[in-house]
Short mmCIF file of C-alpha atoms in Angstrom, two decimals:
data_model
loop_
_atom_site.label_atom_id
_atom_site.label_comp_id
_atom_site.label_asym_id
_atom_site.label_seq_id
_atom_site.Cartn_x
_atom_site.Cartn_y
_atom_site.Cartn_z
CA MET F 132 87.05 91.06 116.90
CA LEU F 133 83.58 92.35 115.62
CA ARG F 134 84.33 96.06 115.51
CA LEU F 135 87.86 95.21 113.80
CA ARG F 136 85.77 92.84 110.79
CA ARG F 137 83.49 95.91 110.21
CA ALA F 138 86.07 98.62 109.86
CA GLU F 139 87.75 95.63 107.55
CA GLY F 140 84.54 95.93 105.33
CA GLN F 141 84.79 99.97 105.74
CA ILE F 142 87.75 99.95 104.53
CA ARG F 143 87.01 97.58 101.27
CA GLY F 144 84.49 99.86 100.86
CA VAL F 145 86.43 103.09 100.34
CA LEU F 146 88.78 101.15 98.29
CA ARG F 147 85.71 100.65 95.85
CA MET F 148 84.34 103.94 95.91
CA ILE F 149 87.97 105.62 95.07
CA GLU F 150 88.09 103.10 92.65
CA GLN F 151 84.58 104.14 91.24
CA ASP F 152 85.41 107.26 90.88
CA GLU F 153 82.84 108.48 93.87
CA PRO F 154 82.52 112.06 95.08
CA CYS F 155 84.84 112.86 97.56
CA GLN F 156 82.95 114.02 100.18
CA ASP F 157 80.96 110.25 100.43
CA ILE F 158 84.70 109.26 100.66
CA ALA F 159 85.55 111.67 103.75
CA GLN F 160 82.67 110.46 105.49
CA GLN F 161 82.85 106.58 105.18
CA LEU F 162 86.39 107.33 105.85
CA ALA F 163 85.32 109.00 108.72
CA ALA F 164 83.19 106.57 109.66
CA VAL F 165 86.33 103.80 109.54
CA ARG F 166 88.24 105.81 111.71
CA LYS F 167 85.40 106.17 114.61
CA ALA F 168 85.12 102.31 114.26
CA LEU F 169 88.81 102.12 114.23
CA ASP F 170 88.46 104.32 118.15
CA ARG F 171 86.15 102.56 119.35
CA ALA F 172 88.28 99.78 118.79
CA PHE F 173 91.13 100.68 120.66
CA PHE F 174 89.01 102.23 123.69
CA GLU F 175 87.36 99.02 124.06
CA MET F 176 91.14 97.26 123.75
CA MET F 177 92.65 100.01 126.37
CA ALA F 178 89.45 99.06 128.63
CA CYS F 179 89.92 95.26 128.90
CA THR F 180 93.60 96.29 128.89
CA LEU F 181 92.74 98.43 132.29
CA GLU F 182 90.47 95.94 133.33
CA SER F 183 93.40 92.95 133.46
CA GLU F 184 96.31 94.95 134.57
CA ILE F 185 94.88 97.41 137.18
CA GLY F 186 92.02 94.77 138.41
CA ASP F 187 94.50 91.88 139.29
CA SER F 188 97.22 94.59 141.15
CA THR F 189 96.60 94.17 144.94
CA ASP F 190 99.23 96.26 146.29
CA GLY F 191 98.91 99.89 145.89
CA HIS F 192 101.77 100.55 144.69
CA GLU F 193 101.85 98.29 141.91
CA ARG F 194 98.36 99.33 141.25
CA GLN F 195 99.66 102.59 140.12
CA GLU F 196 102.56 101.72 138.50
CA ARG F 197 100.64 99.69 136.16
CA MET F 198 97.81 102.82 136.21
CA THR F 199 101.33 105.22 134.72
CA GLU F 200 101.68 102.33 132.17
CA VAL F 201 98.21 102.18 130.89
CA LEU F 202 98.09 106.04 130.82
CA GLY F 203 101.44 106.46 128.62
CA ILE F 204 100.00 104.15 126.01
CA LEU F 205 96.87 106.49 125.97
CA SER F 206 98.36 109.19 125.44
CA LYS F 207 100.89 108.23 123.10
CA TYR F 208 98.02 106.89 120.89
CA ALA F 209 94.41 108.88 121.64
#
């Protein structure tokens, strides 16, 4: 949640920068920082998913099915 709240604050800052006609290069730098923060939040969430979904699997076949599902999510959104 903390990463997302930081990204939210960064987005508000970007909006202010746009409203105040700040230089495009400065805005682009802040947008890149927001994107990186969101990427980190995404990967943290996926790590939790891996731990909970795959870590709980005792059966090898079930584990493989869950791994395939998680990899599908990663390929779709990463």
